[in-house]
Structure formats: C-alpha cells, structure tokens
CSV table of C-alpha atoms in Angstrom, one decimal:
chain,number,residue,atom,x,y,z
A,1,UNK,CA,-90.9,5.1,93.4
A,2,UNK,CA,-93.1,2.6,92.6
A,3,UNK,CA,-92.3,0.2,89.1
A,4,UNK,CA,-95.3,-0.3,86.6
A,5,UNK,CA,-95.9,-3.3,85.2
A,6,UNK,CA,-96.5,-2.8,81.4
A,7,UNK,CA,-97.1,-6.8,81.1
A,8,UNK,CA,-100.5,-7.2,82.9
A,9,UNK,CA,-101.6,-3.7,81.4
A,10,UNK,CA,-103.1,-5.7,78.6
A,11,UNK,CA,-103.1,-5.2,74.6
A,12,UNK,CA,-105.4,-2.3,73.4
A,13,UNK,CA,-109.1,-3.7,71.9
A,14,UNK,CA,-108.3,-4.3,68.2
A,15,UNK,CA,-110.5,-1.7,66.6
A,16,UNK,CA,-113.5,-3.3,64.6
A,17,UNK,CA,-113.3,-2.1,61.0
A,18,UNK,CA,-116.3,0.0,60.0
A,19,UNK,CA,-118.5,-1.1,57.9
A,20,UNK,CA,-119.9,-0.2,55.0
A,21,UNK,CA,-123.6,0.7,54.8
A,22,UNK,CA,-123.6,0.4,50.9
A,23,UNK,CA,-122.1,-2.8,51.3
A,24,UNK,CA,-124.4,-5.8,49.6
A,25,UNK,CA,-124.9,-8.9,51.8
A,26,UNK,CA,-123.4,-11.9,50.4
A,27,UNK,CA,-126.0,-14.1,51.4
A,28,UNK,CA,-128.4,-13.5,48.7
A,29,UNK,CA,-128.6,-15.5,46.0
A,30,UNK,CA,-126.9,-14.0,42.2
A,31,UNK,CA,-129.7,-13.7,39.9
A,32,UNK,CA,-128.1,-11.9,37.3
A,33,UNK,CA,-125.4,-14.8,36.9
A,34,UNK,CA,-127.5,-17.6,37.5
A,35,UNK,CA,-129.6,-16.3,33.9
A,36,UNK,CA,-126.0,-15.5,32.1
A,37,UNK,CA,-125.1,-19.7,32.5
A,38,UNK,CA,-128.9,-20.4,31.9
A,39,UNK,CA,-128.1,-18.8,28.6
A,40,UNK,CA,-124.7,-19.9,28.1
A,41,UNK,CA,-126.4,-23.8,28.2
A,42,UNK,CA,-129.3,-23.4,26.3
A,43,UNK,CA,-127.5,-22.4,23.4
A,44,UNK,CA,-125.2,-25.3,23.9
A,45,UNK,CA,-127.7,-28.0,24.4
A,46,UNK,CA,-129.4,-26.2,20.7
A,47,UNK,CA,-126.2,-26.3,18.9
A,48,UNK,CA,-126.2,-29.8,20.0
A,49,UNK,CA,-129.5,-30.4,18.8
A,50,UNK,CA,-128.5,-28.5,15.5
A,51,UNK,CA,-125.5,-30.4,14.5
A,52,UNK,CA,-127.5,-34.2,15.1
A,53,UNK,CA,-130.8,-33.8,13.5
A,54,UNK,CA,-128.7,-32.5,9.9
A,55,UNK,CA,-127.1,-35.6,8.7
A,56,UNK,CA,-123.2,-34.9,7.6
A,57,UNK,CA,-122.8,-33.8,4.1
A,58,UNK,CA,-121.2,-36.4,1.9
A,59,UNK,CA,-118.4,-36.1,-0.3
A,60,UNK,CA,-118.9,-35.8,-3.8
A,61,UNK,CA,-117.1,-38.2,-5.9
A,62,UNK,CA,-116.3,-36.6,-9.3
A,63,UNK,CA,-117.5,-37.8,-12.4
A,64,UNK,CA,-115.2,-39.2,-14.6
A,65,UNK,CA,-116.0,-38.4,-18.4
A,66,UNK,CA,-115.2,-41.4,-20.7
A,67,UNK,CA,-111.7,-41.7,-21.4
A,68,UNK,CA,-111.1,-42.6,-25.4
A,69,UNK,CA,-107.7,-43.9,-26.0
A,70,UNK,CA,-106.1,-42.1,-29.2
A,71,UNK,CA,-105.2,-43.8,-31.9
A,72,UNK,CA,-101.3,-44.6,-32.0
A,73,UNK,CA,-100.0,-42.4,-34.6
A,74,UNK,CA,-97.6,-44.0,-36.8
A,75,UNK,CA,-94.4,-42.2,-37.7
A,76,UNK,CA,-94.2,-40.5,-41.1
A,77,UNK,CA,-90.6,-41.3,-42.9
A,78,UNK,CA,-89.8,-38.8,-45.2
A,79,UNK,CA,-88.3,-39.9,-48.3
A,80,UNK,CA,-84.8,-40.9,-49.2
A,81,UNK,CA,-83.5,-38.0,-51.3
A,82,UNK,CA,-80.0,-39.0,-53.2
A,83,UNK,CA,-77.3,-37.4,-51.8
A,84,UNK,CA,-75.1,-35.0,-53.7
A,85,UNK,CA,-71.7,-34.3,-53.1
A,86,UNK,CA,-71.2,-30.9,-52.5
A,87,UNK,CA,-70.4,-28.1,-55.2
A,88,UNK,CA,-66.4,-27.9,-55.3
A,89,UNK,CA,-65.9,-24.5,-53.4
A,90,UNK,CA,-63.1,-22.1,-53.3
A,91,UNK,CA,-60.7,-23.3,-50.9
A,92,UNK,CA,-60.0,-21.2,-47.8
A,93,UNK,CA,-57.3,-18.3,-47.1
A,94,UNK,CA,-53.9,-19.3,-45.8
A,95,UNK,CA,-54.4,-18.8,-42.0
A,96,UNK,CA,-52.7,-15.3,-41.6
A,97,UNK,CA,-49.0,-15.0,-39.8
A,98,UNK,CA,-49.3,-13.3,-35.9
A,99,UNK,CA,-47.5,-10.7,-35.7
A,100,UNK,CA,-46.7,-10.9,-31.8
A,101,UNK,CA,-44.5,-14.2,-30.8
A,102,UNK,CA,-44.4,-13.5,-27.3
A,103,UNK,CA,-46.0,-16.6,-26.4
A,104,UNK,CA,-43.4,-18.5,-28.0
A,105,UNK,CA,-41.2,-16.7,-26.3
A,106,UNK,CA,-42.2,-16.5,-22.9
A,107,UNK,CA,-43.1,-20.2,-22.9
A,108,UNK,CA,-39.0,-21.0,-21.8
A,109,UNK,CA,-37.6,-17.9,-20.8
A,110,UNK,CA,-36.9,-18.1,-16.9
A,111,UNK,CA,-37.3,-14.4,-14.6
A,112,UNK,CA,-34.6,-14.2,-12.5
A,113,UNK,CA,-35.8,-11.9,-9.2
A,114,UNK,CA,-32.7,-10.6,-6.9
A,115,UNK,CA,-34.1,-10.8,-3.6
A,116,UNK,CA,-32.7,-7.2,-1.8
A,117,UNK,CA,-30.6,-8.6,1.2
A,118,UNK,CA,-31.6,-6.5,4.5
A,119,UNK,CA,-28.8,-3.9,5.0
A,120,UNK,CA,-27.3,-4.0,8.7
A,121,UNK,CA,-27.7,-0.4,10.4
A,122,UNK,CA,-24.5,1.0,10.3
A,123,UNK,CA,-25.0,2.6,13.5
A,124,UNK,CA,-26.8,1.3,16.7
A,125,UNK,CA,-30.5,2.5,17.7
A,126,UNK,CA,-31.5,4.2,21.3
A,127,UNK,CA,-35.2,4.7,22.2
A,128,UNK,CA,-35.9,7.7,24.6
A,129,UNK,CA,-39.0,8.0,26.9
A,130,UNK,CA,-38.9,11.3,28.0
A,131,UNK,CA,-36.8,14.7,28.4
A,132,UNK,CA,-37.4,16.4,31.5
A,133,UNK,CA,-36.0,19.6,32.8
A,134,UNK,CA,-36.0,18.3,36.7
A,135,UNK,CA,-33.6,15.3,37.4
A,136,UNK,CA,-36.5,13.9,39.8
A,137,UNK,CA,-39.0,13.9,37.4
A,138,UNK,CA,-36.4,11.8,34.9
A,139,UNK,CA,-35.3,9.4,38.1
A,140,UNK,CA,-38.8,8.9,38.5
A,141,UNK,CA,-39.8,7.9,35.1
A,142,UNK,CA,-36.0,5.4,34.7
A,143,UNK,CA,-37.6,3.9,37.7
A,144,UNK,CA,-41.0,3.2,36.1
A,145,UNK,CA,-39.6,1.6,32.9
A,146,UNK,CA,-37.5,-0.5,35.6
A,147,UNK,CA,-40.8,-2.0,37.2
A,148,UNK,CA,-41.1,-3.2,33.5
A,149,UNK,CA,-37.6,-5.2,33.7
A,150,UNK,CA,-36.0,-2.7,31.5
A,151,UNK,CA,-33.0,-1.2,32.1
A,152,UNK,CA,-32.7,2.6,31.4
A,153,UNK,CA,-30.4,5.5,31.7
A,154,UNK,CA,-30.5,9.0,32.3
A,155,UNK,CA,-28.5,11.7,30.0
A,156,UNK,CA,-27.5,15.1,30.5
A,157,UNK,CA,-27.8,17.4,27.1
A,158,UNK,CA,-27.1,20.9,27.5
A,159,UNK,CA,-30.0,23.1,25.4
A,160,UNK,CA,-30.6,26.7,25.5
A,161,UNK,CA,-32.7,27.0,27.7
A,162,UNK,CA,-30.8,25.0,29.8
A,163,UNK,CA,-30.0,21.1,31.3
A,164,UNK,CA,-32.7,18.4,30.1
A,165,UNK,CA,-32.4,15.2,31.7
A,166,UNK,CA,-33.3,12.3,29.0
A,167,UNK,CA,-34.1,9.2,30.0
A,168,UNK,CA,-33.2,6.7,26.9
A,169,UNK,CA,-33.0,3.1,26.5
A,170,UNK,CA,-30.3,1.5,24.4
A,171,UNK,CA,-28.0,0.4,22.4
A,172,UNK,CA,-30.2,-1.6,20.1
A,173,UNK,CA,-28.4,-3.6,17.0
A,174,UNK,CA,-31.6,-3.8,15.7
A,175,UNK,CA,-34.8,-1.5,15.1
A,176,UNK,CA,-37.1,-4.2,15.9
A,177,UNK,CA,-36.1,-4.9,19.1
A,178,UNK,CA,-36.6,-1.5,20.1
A,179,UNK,CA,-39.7,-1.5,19.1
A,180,UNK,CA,-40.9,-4.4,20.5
A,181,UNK,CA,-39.5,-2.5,24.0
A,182,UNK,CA,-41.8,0.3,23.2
A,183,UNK,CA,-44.9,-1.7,22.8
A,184,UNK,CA,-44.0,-3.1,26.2
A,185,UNK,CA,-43.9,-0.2,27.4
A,186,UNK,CA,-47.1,1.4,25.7
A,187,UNK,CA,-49.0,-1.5,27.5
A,188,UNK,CA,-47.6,-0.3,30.9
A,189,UNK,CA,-48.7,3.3,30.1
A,190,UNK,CA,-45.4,4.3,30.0
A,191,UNK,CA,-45.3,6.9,26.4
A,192,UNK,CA,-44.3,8.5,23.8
A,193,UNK,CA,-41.0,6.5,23.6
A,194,UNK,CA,-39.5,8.2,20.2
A,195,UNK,CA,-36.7,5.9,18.5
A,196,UNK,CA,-33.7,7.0,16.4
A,197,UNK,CA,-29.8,6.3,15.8
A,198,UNK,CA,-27.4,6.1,19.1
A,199,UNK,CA,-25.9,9.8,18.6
C-alpha cells in the first residue's frame, strides 16, 4: 500500500472575498465633506472678523452724586429735675413660714443601704444535655461534650415508659460556672443543656 504525502499536496487557494457591486470606490474625491469644513471655516474666519472690527465695550464708571457731610448734631441734655425722696410706703409683709422643712432636714441625715449578701446555694447544681432512651445514643453524645474537654457522665433513671439514659454534667458549687459550660457547649453545637439542683 502505497503512503500519501499530505505535505507536498499543498494548501487550498484562499478564496477571494466577493465583492460588492454597490460598493463606492474610495478613490474619488469627498465632495460633500470637503463643503461641510468649507463652511465650518468661513464662519470662523467671520466670527473673527466680527469680534475685531467692534471695539470692546468699556466699563462704565458710576457716577458718584455729591456727598454733603451732615451737620454734627449736638446732644440735647435734658434738665436737672430735683430729686424727691420717695413717698414713705407701707412696709412689706413678714415673709410667710414654710410649712415643709425637709430641706433642713435632709441636708445632714445620712441613708444607710444594706447591701443583700449573695446566699450560697444550699445544694450543688448539675447541667444535663440530653436524655435518651438508647445507651448508644447517650455514649455518643458524653463523647461529644468530651471533644470539648468536658467531663460528663451518663445516668440511669427508671420512667414509665421505661430506662432513659441522661447524660449530665456536674456537681457545680456555683450556677455560673455551669453556665458558662453551657455556652461552651452551645458554641460547639452541642444543645439544649437544661440546668437545675444535683438531685
């Protein structure tokens, strides 16, 4: 079988775009714009003209009437009258007696606040995260509060309808502390985490 040789087959002609017979040659000169700048300069070169055969117009300096200077006017004095003393009048009401004397009285009386002293819980706080009737399902939760760094635990309550497996954290002294365990744990998606006394 004999091999073809594609190389020295050669390119195709490149096809000669058709013209187009409406198609004005560019060699003639433009009339048409040649007379739109003829225009375009004659009115130029006349505005020209225009604006140096009329001299500028020239400020008009306003006239300034004649300025008379007033007379000074001299100050009038009235007359000295004599002075009389004035008529002897009744002489005024006793100022009247308040009847309210709290300002007197507040002015050095002390207020004495008792401050109420923060009562220690008498018993200690648990937080629980979940009640679950499977033990998996509460193994797996104690082990998602424990990714946290929290150590939970998992209690068995009897209920009637059976075991529920709680998982609760706890003993807290304090109320605060457990909730600042519970906003921890909110942030790791890890809720509702309900808080009440150690039972």
């Amino acid at each position: 079988m004999a091999t073809k040789d594609y190389v020295k087959r050669g390119r195709a002609a490149a096809k000669k775009p058709r013209g187009n017979r409406n198609q004005v040659s560019s060699s003639g000169f433009p009339i048409k714009w040649a007379a739109i700048a003829l225009c375009l300069v004659g009115a130029l070169g006349y505005g020209l003209y225009y604006l140096s055969a009329n001299p500028a117009p020239q400020p008009q300096q306003p006239t300034s009437p004649s300025v008379t200077k007033p007379e000074p006017v001299k100050p009038v004095r009235p007359k000295a009258e004599p002075v009389t003393p004035p008529k002897a009048s009744k002489p005024l009401p006793p100022k009247p007696e308040e009847k309210w004397r709290y300002i007197e009285e507040l002015e050095n009386k002390e207020v004495q606040v008792d401050a109420k002293k923060e009562q220690a819980p008498t018993k200690p706080y648990l937080m629980q995260c979940g009640a679950y009737r499977s033990q998996s399902q509460a193994e797996e939760r104690k082990a998602m509060i424990a990714f946290q760094g929290l150590t939970s635990q998992i209690k068995v309550s009897q209920g009637e309808k059976g075991n529920w497996y709680r998982v609760v954290l706890g003993p807290y002294p304090q109320k605060r502390k457990a909730e600042s365990d519970r906003n921890q744990l909110r942030r790791a998606g890890i809720e509702p985490c309900a808080i009440w006394f150690w039972e």
